[in-house]
Amino acid sequence: MPHVTLVTTNEEAIIKLNNYKYHCVFVDNMLSEENGLTLAQYIRHSQDDKIQYIPIILCTAFTGFQSIVKARDAGVTEILAKPISPDQIMEKLHNALFNPRNFVITDHYFGPDRRRRIKMIAKDNEKRQTNSPVFEPSNKVNDVDEETP
Amino acid sequence: MSKNEFILKQKEMLVRAQSIIDKASVGYENVLKQDIHSLKQHIESGCIIDAIHLCHRIHSQAGTFGWPLITEISGWFKRHLEIQQKTQVNNNINRLFLGSLDTVLNNKLKGEGEASIKLLQHIESTLKNQSTE
C-alpha cells in the first residue's frame, strides 16, 4: 500500500523529504502563490538526487498567465487548477509518473522540460498518412492504347 | 473527461474518492453559508485583504463540492476586490457580488439552467454599466 504523508508547512515537508523517499509531491497553494513555489524551488535546487527529480504537482487557484509562468519556471511538473476533482488528480498523477517530461539542466533552470511538444506539419508536403484507401474520380482518359493481339 | 485510460483499480479509486467528496458535499452548504456571512462582515468592516483570502478559499472549494456557480462568481469577486485593494472600495460592485452569492445559495443554483445564465448575464451587464459610468 503506498504511503501518503500530509504536512501543513514547508518546513515539515522539507524534513519529510530529507528522511523518506517519495514518488510525487502535491503542493497546495492556499493563500499565497509564493508559498508553494518556495517548496518547489527547494526541491529543484536540492543536491540530493532522490529529492531533486521528484515530480511536483501544484494545486492552485492562481491560474493567471503570470502565475502559470512562475510555477513553470520554479520547476513544477504539473499544475492542478482548483476547484479539483478526483479525475483531474488522477490525470495529473498519471502524467507525472507514467508520462514524464525530460529534465532540462541549464545554468538558469533545472526541472522538467517547459515546452509542450507539438508536432509541426509542413505546409507544402503533407506528411500525414492514412490507412484508408484514397479514391479519385475516374474521369481520366487512357492515353495509351492497349495493344490487341 | 480524462485523456488517459485508467486501469480498473484506478477507476475504483476514482469512484471511492468521488463518494467521499459527495458525502462531504452534504455538509458543505453550511460551511458555504458561514463563509458568505463572514465575507459580508469583512466587506462591511473594510477588511479587503481578509475578504480576498476568503473569496480565494470559496473559489477553490465550492466547485469541488458541487457549487460551480459559486466558484465562478467568487473568482470574479476576488479579482474585483484585488482591484479595489489598489484603488478604492466600490460598494455597488460588492453588493452585486454578495447578492449574487446569496441568490445562488438560497436557490441552490448549480450552474446549469436558465436562472444561472440570467444571473451571470445580470452580473456581466451591471459590471459593464459600472465601468462606463
Coordinates of C-alpha atoms in Angstrom, one line a residue:
Chain A
M1 CA 0.0 0.0 0.0
P2 CA 1.5 3.4 -1.0
H3 CA 2.2 5.7 1.9
V4 CA 0.8 9.2 1.9
T5 CA 2.3 11.9 4.2
L6 CA 0.3 15.1 4.9
V7 CA 2.1 18.1 6.2
T8 CA 1.0 21.7 6.7
T9 CA 4.2 23.8 6.3
N10 CA 7.1 23.9 4.0
E11 CA 9.5 23.2 6.9
E12 CA 7.7 20.0 7.8
A13 CA 7.7 19.0 4.1
I14 CA 11.5 19.6 3.9
I15 CA 12.1 17.4 7.0
K16 CA 10.0 14.6 5.5
L17 CA 11.6 14.9 2.1
N18 CA 15.1 14.6 3.7
N19 CA 14.1 11.5 5.6
Y20 CA 11.9 9.5 3.3
K21 CA 11.7 8.7 -0.4
Y22 CA 8.6 9.9 -2.2
H23 CA 7.3 9.3 -5.7
C24 CA 5.4 12.5 -6.0
V25 CA 4.8 15.8 -4.1
F26 CA 1.5 17.6 -4.1
V27 CA 1.9 21.2 -3.2
D28 CA -1.3 23.1 -2.2
N29 CA -1.1 26.9 -2.7
M30 CA -3.6 28.1 -0.1
L31 CA -3.3 31.8 0.3
S32 CA -0.1 33.0 -1.2
E33 CA 1.1 31.8 -4.5
E34 CA 4.7 32.2 -3.4
N35 CA 4.4 29.7 -0.6
G36 CA 4.1 26.6 -2.8
L37 CA 6.7 27.7 -5.2
T38 CA 9.2 28.1 -2.4
L39 CA 9.0 24.4 -1.8
A40 CA 9.2 23.6 -5.5
Q41 CA 12.4 25.7 -5.7
Y42 CA 13.8 24.0 -2.7
I43 CA 13.2 20.6 -4.3
R44 CA 14.7 21.5 -7.7
H45 CA 17.8 23.2 -6.0
S46 CA 18.4 20.2 -3.7
Q47 CA 21.7 18.4 -4.1
D48 CA 20.1 15.1 -3.3
D49 CA 19.1 13.1 -6.4
K50 CA 16.2 11.4 -4.6
I51 CA 14.7 14.8 -3.9
Q52 CA 15.7 16.9 -7.0
Y53 CA 13.8 14.8 -9.6
I54 CA 10.6 14.2 -7.7
P55 CA 7.5 15.2 -9.8
I56 CA 5.8 18.2 -8.3
I57 CA 2.0 18.7 -8.8
L58 CA 0.9 22.2 -7.8
C59 CA -2.7 22.6 -6.7
T60 CA -3.6 26.2 -7.1
A61 CA -6.4 28.7 -7.8
F62 CA -3.9 31.2 -9.1
T63 CA -4.2 30.3 -12.7
G64 CA -3.4 33.6 -14.4
F65 CA -0.8 33.6 -17.1
Q66 CA 1.9 35.1 -14.9
S67 CA 1.2 32.6 -12.1
I68 CA 1.5 29.7 -14.5
V69 CA 4.8 31.0 -15.9
K70 CA 6.2 31.5 -12.4
A71 CA 5.2 27.9 -11.5
R72 CA 6.7 26.6 -14.7
D73 CA 9.9 28.4 -14.1
A74 CA 10.1 27.1 -10.5
G75 CA 10.2 23.6 -11.9
V76 CA 6.7 22.4 -11.2
T77 CA 5.8 19.3 -13.2
E78 CA 2.0 19.6 -13.4
I79 CA -0.5 22.3 -12.4
L80 CA -3.8 21.3 -11.0
A81 CA -6.3 24.1 -11.2
K82 CA -8.7 24.4 -8.3
P83 CA -11.5 23.5 -7.8
I84 CA -10.2 20.0 -8.2
S85 CA -11.9 16.7 -8.9
P86 CA -10.6 13.1 -8.3
D87 CA -10.5 12.6 -12.1
Q88 CA -8.2 15.6 -12.6
I89 CA -5.9 14.5 -9.7
M90 CA -5.6 11.0 -11.3
E91 CA -4.9 12.5 -14.7
K92 CA -2.1 14.7 -13.4
L93 CA -0.6 11.9 -11.3
H94 CA -0.7 9.6 -14.3
N95 CA 1.1 12.2 -16.4
A96 CA 3.7 12.9 -13.8
L97 CA 4.5 9.3 -13.0
F98 CA 3.9 7.4 -16.3
N99 CA 4.3 10.0 -18.9
P100 CA 7.1 12.2 -17.5
R101 CA 8.7 15.1 -19.3
N102 CA 12.5 15.0 -19.8
F103 CA 14.6 17.0 -17.3
V104 CA 16.4 20.1 -18.6
I105 CA 19.6 21.2 -17.0
T106 CA 20.9 24.7 -17.9
D107 CA 22.8 27.4 -16.0
H108 CA 19.5 29.1 -15.2
Y109 CA 16.9 26.3 -15.0
F110 CA 16.7 22.8 -13.6
G111 CA 13.4 21.0 -14.0
P112 CA 11.0 19.3 -16.4
D113 CA 11.1 20.4 -20.0
R114 CA 8.9 23.5 -20.0
R115 CA 8.0 23.3 -23.7
R116 CA 5.0 21.3 -24.8
R117 CA 5.9 19.1 -27.7
I118 CA 3.7 20.0 -30.6
K119 CA 4.2 18.1 -33.9
M120 CA 4.7 20.6 -36.7
I121 CA 3.2 19.8 -40.1
A122 CA 5.0 21.2 -43.1
K123 CA 2.7 23.3 -45.3
D124 CA 4.0 22.2 -48.7
N125 CA 4.5 18.5 -48.1
E126 CA 1.7 16.7 -46.4
K127 CA 3.3 14.0 -44.3
R128 CA 0.3 12.6 -42.7
Q129 CA -0.6 9.2 -43.9
T130 CA -3.8 7.3 -43.9
N131 CA -4.5 3.6 -43.9
S132 CA -7.8 4.2 -45.7
P133 CA -7.7 3.9 -49.5
V134 CA -7.9 7.2 -51.4
F135 CA -10.4 7.2 -54.2
E136 CA -10.1 9.6 -57.1
P137 CA -12.8 10.3 -59.6
S138 CA -12.3 8.1 -62.6
N139 CA -12.6 10.7 -65.3
K140 CA -9.2 10.2 -66.8
V141 CA -8.9 9.0 -70.3
N142 CA -6.3 6.4 -71.0
D143 CA -3.8 7.9 -73.3
V144 CA -2.1 4.6 -74.1
D145 CA -3.9 2.3 -76.4
E146 CA -3.8 -1.2 -75.4
E147 CA -2.3 -3.5 -77.9
T148 CA -4.6 -6.2 -79.0
P149 CA -3.1 -9.4 -80.1
Chain B
M1 CA -13.1 13.7 -19.3
S2 CA -9.8 12.1 -18.8
K3 CA -7.4 11.7 -21.7
N4 CA -5.7 8.7 -20.0
E5 CA -7.1 5.3 -20.0
F6 CA -7.2 4.2 -16.4
I7 CA -7.0 0.6 -15.2
L8 CA -9.8 -0.9 -13.3
K9 CA -8.1 -0.4 -9.9
Q10 CA -7.7 3.3 -10.7
K11 CA -11.3 3.6 -11.8
E12 CA -12.3 2.0 -8.5
M13 CA -10.2 4.6 -6.6
L14 CA -11.9 7.4 -8.5
V15 CA -15.3 6.1 -7.6
R16 CA -14.3 5.8 -4.0
A17 CA -12.8 9.3 -3.9
Q18 CA -15.9 10.8 -5.6
S19 CA -18.2 9.1 -3.0
I20 CA -16.1 10.6 -0.2
I21 CA -16.4 14.1 -1.8
D22 CA -20.2 13.5 -2.3
K23 CA -20.6 12.8 1.4
A24 CA -18.5 15.9 2.4
S25 CA -20.6 17.9 -0.1
V26 CA -23.7 17.4 2.1
G27 CA -22.2 19.4 4.9
Y28 CA -20.5 21.9 2.7
E29 CA -23.7 24.0 2.2
N30 CA -23.4 25.1 5.9
V31 CA -19.7 25.9 5.5
L32 CA -20.6 28.0 2.5
K33 CA -23.3 29.9 4.4
Q34 CA -20.9 30.7 7.1
D35 CA -18.2 31.7 4.6
I36 CA -20.5 34.1 2.8
H37 CA -21.7 35.5 6.1
S38 CA -18.0 36.1 7.1
L39 CA -17.3 37.6 3.7
K40 CA -20.1 40.2 4.2
Q41 CA -18.6 41.1 7.6
H42 CA -15.1 41.5 6.1
I43 CA -16.6 43.8 3.4
E44 CA -18.7 45.8 5.9
S45 CA -15.7 46.3 8.2
G46 CA -13.4 47.3 5.3
C47 CA -11.1 44.3 5.7
I48 CA -10.4 43.9 2.0
I49 CA -7.4 41.6 2.4
D50 CA -9.4 39.2 4.6
A51 CA -12.2 39.3 2.1
I52 CA -9.8 38.4 -0.8
H53 CA -8.4 35.5 1.2
L54 CA -11.9 34.2 2.0
C55 CA -13.0 34.7 -1.6
H56 CA -10.0 32.8 -2.8
R57 CA -10.9 29.9 -0.4
I58 CA -14.6 29.8 -1.6
H59 CA -13.4 29.9 -5.2
S60 CA -11.0 27.0 -4.6
Q61 CA -13.5 24.8 -2.7
A62 CA -17.1 25.4 -3.9
G63 CA -16.7 23.7 -7.3
T64 CA -15.3 20.5 -5.8
F65 CA -18.3 20.2 -3.5
G66 CA -21.0 20.8 -6.2
W67 CA -21.2 24.6 -6.4
P68 CA -19.5 25.6 -9.7
L69 CA -21.5 28.8 -10.0
I70 CA -20.2 29.9 -6.6
T71 CA -16.7 29.2 -7.8
E72 CA -17.3 31.3 -10.9
I73 CA -18.8 34.3 -9.1
S74 CA -16.3 34.3 -6.2
G75 CA -13.5 34.2 -8.7
W76 CA -14.8 37.3 -10.4
F77 CA -15.4 38.9 -7.0
K78 CA -11.9 38.2 -5.9
R79 CA -10.4 39.9 -9.0
H80 CA -12.6 42.9 -8.3
L81 CA -11.6 43.0 -4.7
E82 CA -7.9 42.9 -5.7
I83 CA -8.5 46.0 -7.9
Q84 CA -10.4 47.7 -5.0
Q85 CA -7.4 47.0 -2.8
K86 CA -5.2 49.0 -5.1
T87 CA -7.7 51.7 -5.9
Q88 CA -10.8 52.3 -3.8
V89 CA -13.8 50.4 -2.4
N90 CA -16.8 50.1 -4.7
N91 CA -19.9 49.3 -2.6
N92 CA -22.1 48.8 -5.7
I93 CA -19.9 46.0 -7.0
N94 CA -19.5 44.5 -3.6
R95 CA -23.3 44.5 -3.1
L96 CA -23.8 43.0 -6.6
F97 CA -21.5 40.0 -5.8
L98 CA -22.7 39.4 -2.3
G99 CA -26.3 39.5 -3.5
S100 CA -25.4 37.1 -6.3
L101 CA -23.7 34.6 -3.9
D102 CA -26.9 34.8 -1.7
T103 CA -29.1 34.1 -4.8
V104 CA -27.1 31.0 -5.8
L105 CA -27.1 29.7 -2.2
N106 CA -30.7 30.3 -1.5
N107 CA -32.0 28.9 -4.8
K108 CA -29.4 26.1 -4.8
L109 CA -28.3 27.1 -8.4
K110 CA -25.8 24.5 -9.6
G111 CA -24.5 26.3 -12.7
E112 CA -26.9 25.0 -15.4
G113 CA -30.3 26.2 -16.3
E114 CA -31.9 29.5 -17.2
A115 CA -31.8 31.1 -13.8
S116 CA -28.0 30.6 -13.6
I117 CA -27.5 32.1 -17.1
K118 CA -29.7 35.0 -16.2
L119 CA -27.8 35.7 -13.1
L120 CA -24.4 35.6 -14.8
Q121 CA -25.8 37.9 -17.6
H122 CA -27.1 40.3 -14.9
I123 CA -23.6 40.4 -13.2
E124 CA -21.9 41.0 -16.6
S125 CA -24.3 43.8 -17.7
T126 CA -24.1 45.5 -14.3
L127 CA -20.3 45.4 -14.3
K128 CA -20.3 46.9 -17.9
N129 CA -22.6 49.7 -16.8
Q130 CA -20.3 50.3 -13.8
S131 CA -17.3 50.6 -15.9
T132 CA -18.9 53.1 -18.3
E133 CA -20.2 55.4 -15.6

